[in-house]
């Protein structure tokens, strides 16, 4: 569904991604793992069109998307949840969701009620202003708002970061539901254990390169590999 080849990305003179290559299959959850500064967020931003690659290609559902504007990429069906939560503090939960609304895709459009089944907390605070929500609730609202755009692929940048264990569990459950609904998920994470039961496959980045890729099960069985590339 998503194919990235020989991707090179720089911030000014500094080359950050040095030939990143991996694929995400339709319907899977792929974990993009790596320590601080490995290049995970840079990869997601480039897929979303927020950074222009120096060279390399990105194709989504058979169409070349590198160098295309972010809003066009969103319209093609890619949803992006950045590391920093971006909700509107002055707007209510319902109003924040409304802002994310886009046309249906493949005959389905997420309704607020369906989203509240996935994120029950949000359903209990429909009229609450974004600014009066906890970090975890804001994180869930950001994901729910992204789903209002009816994406077929969702890029999640460290959704478990800074959340309490209980909220992390709810987040994991929400991602499971997305997967069951047929949504493809690219999950950038430092937290290997968060991805353990969610991801089918994993790729590991270090210093802007993919250093390992394979089944999540193989990674979980390999303590040496984990110790070498991940903060565990
Ligand atoms: N706007 C920027 N200008 C210059 N360098 C940047 C910029 N953003 C990130 N970098 C550098 O690019 C490298 C990759 O950063 P990136 O944010 O992609 O890492 P990451 O894997 O997402 O890390 P983390 O797990 O800490 O979020 C780092 O060395 C970082 O310092
Ligand atoms: Mg990051």
Tab-separated table of N, CA and C and ligand atoms in Angstrom, residues 41 83 157-158, ligand 2:
chain	number	residue	atom	x	y	z
A	41	UNK	N	10.284	10.546	12.961
A	41	UNK	CA	9.366	11.662	12.670
A	41	UNK	C	9.668	12.273	11.300
A	83	UNK	N	3.629	14.223	16.564
A	83	UNK	CA	4.071	14.009	17.943
A	83	UNK	C	3.392	14.997	18.885
A	157	UNK	N	2.594	9.199	15.155
A	157	UNK	CA	3.933	9.472	15.670
A	157	UNK	C	3.942	9.414	17.199
A	158	UNK	N	4.487	8.336	17.726
A	158	UNK	CA	4.618	8.094	19.173
A	158	UNK	C	3.341	8.354	19.966
B	2	LIG	MG1	10.068	11.675	16.641
